């Protein structure tokens, strides 16, 4: 059994499900069976976390909580396998790239992975490679983690190679700014998965926009300091991880108030973002195509 390392508050932060709701699901539906400390404190492990995330994901796809919680781990695994099957591309060439890159990545074969992804980028170009190959690969990887068929080290290995390729692609862009406006890119201080943010930087720089890239885990005070020195007209952030709706709403409200003179562009966890009330200066784009349209909209604005 995995080490018991999570409190119920940790599960709330990682899943976005309120502590009281987790307790209700445990009491009413036997959703989780935590370990108890000597002081009767609930303690959870990675298997509990995966099961909770799967319960959340399946319930958001339309199943009733009572139905999902009644499923065995094996039944949930079968449903996840079906979700993975849905990620298989109908284009045989695209699916070849996805499946082979996944195979090399899980085997820690950096040479083969690098050779294949380089060929893919040469054939499809970076934008199409990200949309059709890398993003679906990352989605499939996340589902495999939820099935407990890969370990965190494999996920980190694959993600870091993809990040390296994005860095190289960004570095190759010859900067020819077509607008005086600038974009400030960052992730909140509880977010560190920056692949989507790196791809956004690639798209912006390719379109001739000035970009200030802060990366992940940026505290609000650091963001204020960067804005004080640059006064960027556009701010872009991703909110990917699950979190309580009240926390996400409060964060975006603070962001909107502190930077009321800037247009704030938001992407990420659609299941979370659909539950939020967005201020007038916050624009939520729900797809890569939507972001590309936003880029084109501002490209010739001085």
JSON list of N, CA and C in Angstrom, two decimals, residues 86-136:
[
{"chain": "A", "resi": 86, "resn": "UNK", "atom": "N", "xyz": [-10.89, 6.71, -26.96]},
{"chain": "A", "resi": 86, "resn": "UNK", "atom": "CA", "xyz": [-11.45, 7.87, -27.65]},
{"chain": "A", "resi": 86, "resn": "UNK", "atom": "C", "xyz": [-10.36, 8.83, -28.12]},
{"chain": "A", "resi": 87, "resn": "UNK", "atom": "N", "xyz": [-9.17, 8.76, -27.51]},
{"chain": "A", "resi": 87, "resn": "UNK", "atom": "CA", "xyz": [-8.07, 9.65, -27.90]},
{"chain": "A", "resi": 87, "resn": "UNK", "atom": "C", "xyz": [-7.32, 9.14, -29.13]},
{"chain": "A", "resi": 88, "resn": "UNK", "atom": "N", "xyz": [-7.65, 7.94, -29.59]},
{"chain": "A", "resi": 88, "resn": "UNK", "atom": "CA", "xyz": [-6.97, 7.38, -30.76]},
{"chain": "A", "resi": 88, "resn": "UNK", "atom": "C", "xyz": [-7.41, 8.14, -32.01]},
{"chain": "A", "resi": 89, "resn": "UNK", "atom": "N", "xyz": [-6.45, 8.66, -32.75]},
{"chain": "A", "resi": 89, "resn": "UNK", "atom": "CA", "xyz": [-6.74, 9.46, -33.93]},
{"chain": "A", "resi": 89, "resn": "UNK", "atom": "C", "xyz": [-7.19, 8.58, -35.09]},
{"chain": "A", "resi": 90, "resn": "UNK", "atom": "N", "xyz": [-8.14, 9.09, -35.87]},
{"chain": "A", "resi": 90, "resn": "UNK", "atom": "CA", "xyz": [-8.59, 8.38, -37.07]},
{"chain": "A", "resi": 90, "resn": "UNK", "atom": "C", "xyz": [-7.58, 8.48, -38.20]},
{"chain": "A", "resi": 91, "resn": "UNK", "atom": "N", "xyz": [-6.65, 9.44, -38.07]},
{"chain": "A", "resi": 91, "resn": "UNK", "atom": "CA", "xyz": [-5.57, 9.61, -39.05]},
{"chain": "A", "resi": 91, "resn": "UNK", "atom": "C", "xyz": [-4.44, 8.66, -38.65]},
{"chain": "A", "resi": 92, "resn": "UNK", "atom": "N", "xyz": [-4.18, 7.67, -39.48]},
{"chain": "A", "resi": 92, "resn": "UNK", "atom": "CA", "xyz": [-3.19, 6.64, -39.13]},
{"chain": "A", "resi": 92, "resn": "UNK", "atom": "C", "xyz": [-1.80, 7.21, -38.93]},
{"chain": "A", "resi": 93, "resn": "UNK", "atom": "N", "xyz": [-1.44, 8.22, -39.69]},
{"chain": "A", "resi": 93, "resn": "UNK", "atom": "CA", "xyz": [-0.11, 8.82, -39.56]},
{"chain": "A", "resi": 93, "resn": "UNK", "atom": "C", "xyz": [0.01, 9.55, -38.22]},
{"chain": "A", "resi": 94, "resn": "UNK", "atom": "N", "xyz": [-1.02, 10.31, -37.85]},
{"chain": "A", "resi": 94, "resn": "UNK", "atom": "CA", "xyz": [-1.01, 11.01, -36.57]},
{"chain": "A", "resi": 94, "resn": "UNK", "atom": "C", "xyz": [-0.97, 10.02, -35.42]},
{"chain": "A", "resi": 95, "resn": "UNK", "atom": "N", "xyz": [-1.78, 8.97, -35.49]},
{"chain": "A", "resi": 95, "resn": "UNK", "atom": "CA", "xyz": [-1.81, 7.97, -34.43]},
{"chain": "A", "resi": 95, "resn": "UNK", "atom": "C", "xyz": [-0.47, 7.25, -34.32]},
{"chain": "A", "resi": 96, "resn": "UNK", "atom": "N", "xyz": [0.20, 7.06, -35.46]},
{"chain": "A", "resi": 96, "resn": "UNK", "atom": "CA", "xyz": [1.54, 6.44, -35.42]},
{"chain": "A", "resi": 96, "resn": "UNK", "atom": "C", "xyz": [2.48, 7.31, -34.59]},
{"chain": "A", "resi": 97, "resn": "UNK", "atom": "N", "xyz": [2.47, 8.61, -34.86]},
{"chain": "A", "resi": 97, "resn": "UNK", "atom": "CA", "xyz": [3.35, 9.51, -34.10]},
{"chain": "A", "resi": 97, "resn": "UNK", "atom": "C", "xyz": [3.02, 9.46, -32.61]},
{"chain": "A", "resi": 98, "resn": "UNK", "atom": "N", "xyz": [1.73, 9.55, -32.28]},
{"chain": "A", "resi": 98, "resn": "UNK", "atom": "CA", "xyz": [1.33, 9.56, -30.87]},
{"chain": "A", "resi": 98, "resn": "UNK", "atom": "C", "xyz": [1.75, 8.27, -30.17]},
{"chain": "A", "resi": 99, "resn": "UNK", "atom": "N", "xyz": [1.40, 7.14, -30.74]},
{"chain": "A", "resi": 99, "resn": "UNK", "atom": "CA", "xyz": [1.66, 5.86, -30.08]},
{"chain": "A", "resi": 99, "resn": "UNK", "atom": "C", "xyz": [3.15, 5.56, -29.99]},
{"chain": "A", "resi": 100, "resn": "UNK", "atom": "N", "xyz": [3.92, 5.89, -31.04]},
{"chain": "A", "resi": 100, "resn": "UNK", "atom": "CA", "xyz": [5.35, 5.62, -31.02]},
{"chain": "A", "resi": 100, "resn": "UNK", "atom": "C", "xyz": [6.08, 6.55, -30.05]},
{"chain": "A", "resi": 101, "resn": "UNK", "atom": "N", "xyz": [5.69, 7.82, -30.02]},
{"chain": "A", "resi": 101, "resn": "UNK", "atom": "CA", "xyz": [6.30, 8.75, -29.07]},
{"chain": "A", "resi": 101, "resn": "UNK", "atom": "C", "xyz": [6.01, 8.29, -27.64]},
{"chain": "A", "resi": 102, "resn": "UNK", "atom": "N", "xyz": [4.78, 7.84, -27.41]},
{"chain": "A", "resi": 102, "resn": "UNK", "atom": "CA", "xyz": [4.42, 7.34, -26.09]},
{"chain": "A", "resi": 102, "resn": "UNK", "atom": "C", "xyz": [5.26, 6.11, -25.73]},
{"chain": "A", "resi": 103, "resn": "UNK", "atom": "N", "xyz": [5.44, 5.21, -26.69]},
{"chain": "A", "resi": 103, "resn": "UNK", "atom": "CA", "xyz": [6.23, 4.01, -26.43]},
{"chain": "A", "resi": 103, "resn": "UNK", "atom": "C", "xyz": [7.67, 4.35, -26.07]},
{"chain": "A", "resi": 104, "resn": "UNK", "atom": "N", "xyz": [8.28, 5.25, -26.86]},
{"chain": "A", "resi": 104, "resn": "UNK", "atom": "CA", "xyz": [9.68, 5.61, -26.60]},
{"chain": "A", "resi": 104, "resn": "UNK", "atom": "C", "xyz": [9.80, 6.37, -25.27]},
{"chain": "A", "resi": 105, "resn": "UNK", "atom": "N", "xyz": [8.82, 7.23, -24.98]},
{"chain": "A", "resi": 105, "resn": "UNK", "atom": "CA", "xyz": [8.88, 8.00, -23.75]},
{"chain": "A", "resi": 105, "resn": "UNK", "atom": "C", "xyz": [8.77, 7.12, -22.52]},
{"chain": "A", "resi": 106, "resn": "UNK", "atom": "N", "xyz": [7.85, 6.16, -22.55]},
{"chain": "A", "resi": 106, "resn": "UNK", "atom": "CA", "xyz": [7.67, 5.28, -21.40]},
{"chain": "A", "resi": 106, "resn": "UNK", "atom": "C", "xyz": [8.86, 4.35, -21.21]},
{"chain": "A", "resi": 107, "resn": "UNK", "atom": "N", "xyz": [9.63, 4.13, -22.28]},
{"chain": "A", "resi": 107, "resn": "UNK", "atom": "CA", "xyz": [10.85, 3.31, -22.18]},
{"chain": "A", "resi": 107, "resn": "UNK", "atom": "C", "xyz": [12.08, 4.16, -21.87]},
{"chain": "A", "resi": 108, "resn": "UNK", "atom": "N", "xyz": [11.88, 5.46, -21.67]},
{"chain": "A", "resi": 108, "resn": "UNK", "atom": "CA", "xyz": [12.98, 6.40, -21.39]},
{"chain": "A", "resi": 108, "resn": "UNK", "atom": "C", "xyz": [14.00, 6.42, -22.53]},
{"chain": "A", "resi": 109, "resn": "UNK", "atom": "N", "xyz": [13.53, 6.19, -23.76]},
{"chain": "A", "resi": 109, "resn": "UNK", "atom": "CA", "xyz": [14.43, 6.17, -24.92]},
{"chain": "A", "resi": 109, "resn": "UNK", "atom": "C", "xyz": [14.46, 7.56, -25.53]},
{"chain": "A", "resi": 110, "resn": "UNK", "atom": "N", "xyz": [15.31, 8.42, -24.98]},
{"chain": "A", "resi": 110, "resn": "UNK", "atom": "CA", "xyz": [15.36, 9.82, -25.41]},
{"chain": "A", "resi": 110, "resn": "UNK", "atom": "C", "xyz": [15.79, 9.97, -26.85]},
{"chain": "A", "resi": 111, "resn": "UNK", "atom": "N", "xyz": [16.75, 9.15, -27.29]},
{"chain": "A", "resi": 111, "resn": "UNK", "atom": "CA", "xyz": [17.25, 9.25, -28.67]},
{"chain": "A", "resi": 111, "resn": "UNK", "atom": "C", "xyz": [16.14, 8.98, -29.67]},
{"chain": "A", "resi": 112, "resn": "UNK", "atom": "N", "xyz": [15.43, 7.86, -29.51]},
{"chain": "A", "resi": 112, "resn": "UNK", "atom": "CA", "xyz": [14.35, 7.52, -30.44]},
{"chain": "A", "resi": 112, "resn": "UNK", "atom": "C", "xyz": [13.22, 8.55, -30.38]},
{"chain": "A", "resi": 113, "resn": "UNK", "atom": "N", "xyz": [12.87, 8.99, -29.16]},
{"chain": "A", "resi": 113, "resn": "UNK", "atom": "CA", "xyz": [11.82, 9.99, -29.00]},
{"chain": "A", "resi": 113, "resn": "UNK", "atom": "C", "xyz": [12.22, 11.27, -29.73]},
{"chain": "A", "resi": 114, "resn": "UNK", "atom": "N", "xyz": [13.45, 11.72, -29.53]},
{"chain": "A", "resi": 114, "resn": "UNK", "atom": "CA", "xyz": [13.92, 12.96, -30.14]},
{"chain": "A", "resi": 114, "resn": "UNK", "atom": "C", "xyz": [13.93, 12.86, -31.66]},
{"chain": "A", "resi": 115, "resn": "UNK", "atom": "N", "xyz": [14.38, 11.74, -32.18]},
{"chain": "A", "resi": 115, "resn": "UNK", "atom": "CA", "xyz": [14.43, 11.56, -33.64]},
{"chain": "A", "resi": 115, "resn": "UNK", "atom": "C", "xyz": [13.03, 11.60, -34.24]},
{"chain": "A", "resi": 116, "resn": "UNK", "atom": "N", "xyz": [12.09, 10.93, -33.58]},
{"chain": "A", "resi": 116, "resn": "UNK", "atom": "CA", "xyz": [10.73, 10.87, -34.13]},
{"chain": "A", "resi": 116, "resn": "UNK", "atom": "C", "xyz": [10.02, 12.20, -34.02]},
{"chain": "A", "resi": 117, "resn": "UNK", "atom": "N", "xyz": [10.15, 12.89, -32.89]},
{"chain": "A", "resi": 117, "resn": "UNK", "atom": "CA", "xyz": [9.46, 14.16, -32.74]},
{"chain": "A", "resi": 117, "resn": "UNK", "atom": "C", "xyz": [10.06, 15.22, -33.68]},
{"chain": "A", "resi": 118, "resn": "UNK", "atom": "N", "xyz": [11.36, 15.12, -33.93]},
{"chain": "A", "resi": 118, "resn": "UNK", "atom": "CA", "xyz": [12.01, 16.03, -34.90]},
{"chain": "A", "resi": 118, "resn": "UNK", "atom": "C", "xyz": [11.44, 15.79, -36.29]},
{"chain": "A", "resi": 119, "resn": "UNK", "atom": "N", "xyz": [11.28, 14.54, -36.68]},
{"chain": "A", "resi": 119, "resn": "UNK", "atom": "CA", "xyz": [10.69, 14.21, -37.98]},
{"chain": "A", "resi": 119, "resn": "UNK", "atom": "C", "xyz": [9.26, 14.71, -38.07]},
{"chain": "A", "resi": 120, "resn": "UNK", "atom": "N", "xyz": [8.52, 14.56, -36.97]},
{"chain": "A", "resi": 120, "resn": "UNK", "atom": "CA", "xyz": [7.13, 15.01, -36.94]},
{"chain": "A", "resi": 120, "resn": "UNK", "atom": "C", "xyz": [7.03, 16.52, -37.15]},
{"chain": "A", "resi": 121, "resn": "UNK", "atom": "N", "xyz": [7.89, 17.27, -36.45]},
{"chain": "A", "resi": 121, "resn": "UNK", "atom": "CA", "xyz": [7.87, 18.73, -36.57]},
{"chain": "A", "resi": 121, "resn": "UNK", "atom": "C", "xyz": [8.28, 19.16, -37.98]},
{"chain": "A", "resi": 122, "resn": "UNK", "atom": "N", "xyz": [9.25, 18.48, -38.56]},
{"chain": "A", "resi": 122, "resn": "UNK", "atom": "CA", "xyz": [9.68, 18.80, -39.93]},
{"chain": "A", "resi": 122, "resn": "UNK", "atom": "C", "xyz": [8.56, 18.55, -40.93]},
{"chain": "A", "resi": 123, "resn": "UNK", "atom": "N", "xyz": [7.76, 17.51, -40.69]},
{"chain": "A", "resi": 123, "resn": "UNK", "atom": "CA", "xyz": [6.68, 17.17, -41.61]},
{"chain": "A", "resi": 123, "resn": "UNK", "atom": "C", "xyz": [5.44, 18.04, -41.40]},
{"chain": "A", "resi": 124, "resn": "UNK", "atom": "N", "xyz": [5.06, 18.24, -40.16]},
{"chain": "A", "resi": 124, "resn": "UNK", "atom": "CA", "xyz": [3.79, 18.91, -39.86]},
{"chain": "A", "resi": 124, "resn": "UNK", "atom": "C", "xyz": [3.94, 20.36, -39.45]},
{"chain": "A", "resi": 125, "resn": "UNK", "atom": "N", "xyz": [5.15, 20.79, -39.08]},
{"chain": "A", "resi": 125, "resn": "UNK", "atom": "CA", "xyz": [5.44, 22.09, -38.47]},
{"chain": "A", "resi": 125, "resn": "UNK", "atom": "C", "xyz": [4.97, 22.08, -37.01]},
{"chain": "A", "resi": 126, "resn": "UNK", "atom": "N", "xyz": [5.49, 23.03, -36.24]},
{"chain": "A", "resi": 126, "resn": "UNK", "atom": "CA", "xyz": [5.32, 22.98, -34.80]},
{"chain": "A", "resi": 126, "resn": "UNK", "atom": "C", "xyz": [3.86, 23.13, -34.37]},
{"chain": "A", "resi": 127, "resn": "UNK", "atom": "N", "xyz": [3.13, 24.04, -34.97]},
{"chain": "A", "resi": 127, "resn": "UNK", "atom": "CA", "xyz": [1.75, 24.28, -34.54]},
{"chain": "A", "resi": 127, "resn": "UNK", "atom": "C", "xyz": [0.89, 23.05, -34.73]},
{"chain": "A", "resi": 128, "resn": "UNK", "atom": "N", "xyz": [0.97, 22.45, -35.91]},
{"chain": "A", "resi": 128, "resn": "UNK", "atom": "CA", "xyz": [0.18, 21.26, -36.19]},
{"chain": "A", "resi": 128, "resn": "UNK", "atom": "C", "xyz": [0.64, 20.07, -35.34]},
{"chain": "A", "resi": 129, "resn": "UNK", "atom": "N", "xyz": [1.94, 19.99, -35.09]},
{"chain": "A", "resi": 129, "resn": "UNK", "atom": "CA", "xyz": [2.47, 18.91, -34.24]},
{"chain": "A", "resi": 129, "resn": "UNK", "atom": "C", "xyz": [1.90, 19.02, -32.83]},
{"chain": "A", "resi": 130, "resn": "UNK", "atom": "N", "xyz": [1.85, 20.23, -32.29]},
{"chain": "A", "resi": 130, "resn": "UNK", "atom": "CA", "xyz": [1.31, 20.40, -30.95]},
{"chain": "A", "resi": 130, "resn": "UNK", "atom": "C", "xyz": [-0.18, 20.07, -30.92]},
{"chain": "A", "resi": 131, "resn": "UNK", "atom": "N", "xyz": [-0.94, 20.62, -31.86]},
{"chain": "A", "resi": 131, "resn": "UNK", "atom": "CA", "xyz": [-2.39, 20.42, -31.86]},
{"chain": "A", "resi": 131, "resn": "UNK", "atom": "C", "xyz": [-2.77, 18.95, -32.03]},
{"chain": "A", "resi": 132, "resn": "UNK", "atom": "N", "xyz": [-2.13, 18.29, -32.99]},
{"chain": "A", "resi": 132, "resn": "UNK", "atom": "CA", "xyz": [-2.58, 16.96, -33.41]},
{"chain": "A", "resi": 132, "resn": "UNK", "atom": "C", "xyz": [-1.83, 15.80, -32.78]},
{"chain": "A", "resi": 133, "resn": "UNK", "atom": "N", "xyz": [-0.62, 16.06, -32.28]},
{"chain": "A", "resi": 133, "resn": "UNK", "atom": "CA", "xyz": [0.19, 14.98, -31.73]},
{"chain": "A", "resi": 133, "resn": "UNK", "atom": "C", "xyz": [0.50, 15.18, -30.25]},
{"chain": "A", "resi": 134, "resn": "UNK", "atom": "N", "xyz": [1.14, 16.29, -29.89]},
{"chain": "A", "resi": 134, "resn": "UNK", "atom": "CA", "xyz": [1.61, 16.47, -28.52]},
{"chain": "A", "resi": 134, "resn": "UNK", "atom": "C", "xyz": [0.48, 16.65, -27.52]},
{"chain": "A", "resi": 135, "resn": "UNK", "atom": "N", "xyz": [-0.50, 17.49, -27.86]},
{"chain": "A", "resi": 135, "resn": "UNK", "atom": "CA", "xyz": [-1.61, 17.69, -26.92]},
{"chain": "A", "resi": 135, "resn": "UNK", "atom": "C", "xyz": [-2.40, 16.39, -26.70]},
{"chain": "A", "resi": 136, "resn": "UNK", "atom": "N", "xyz": [-2.79, 15.67, -27.77]},
{"chain": "A", "resi": 136, "resn": "UNK", "atom": "CA", "xyz": [-3.47, 14.38, -27.53]},
{"chain": "A", "resi": 136, "resn": "UNK", "atom": "C", "xyz": [-2.60, 13.39, -26.76]}
]
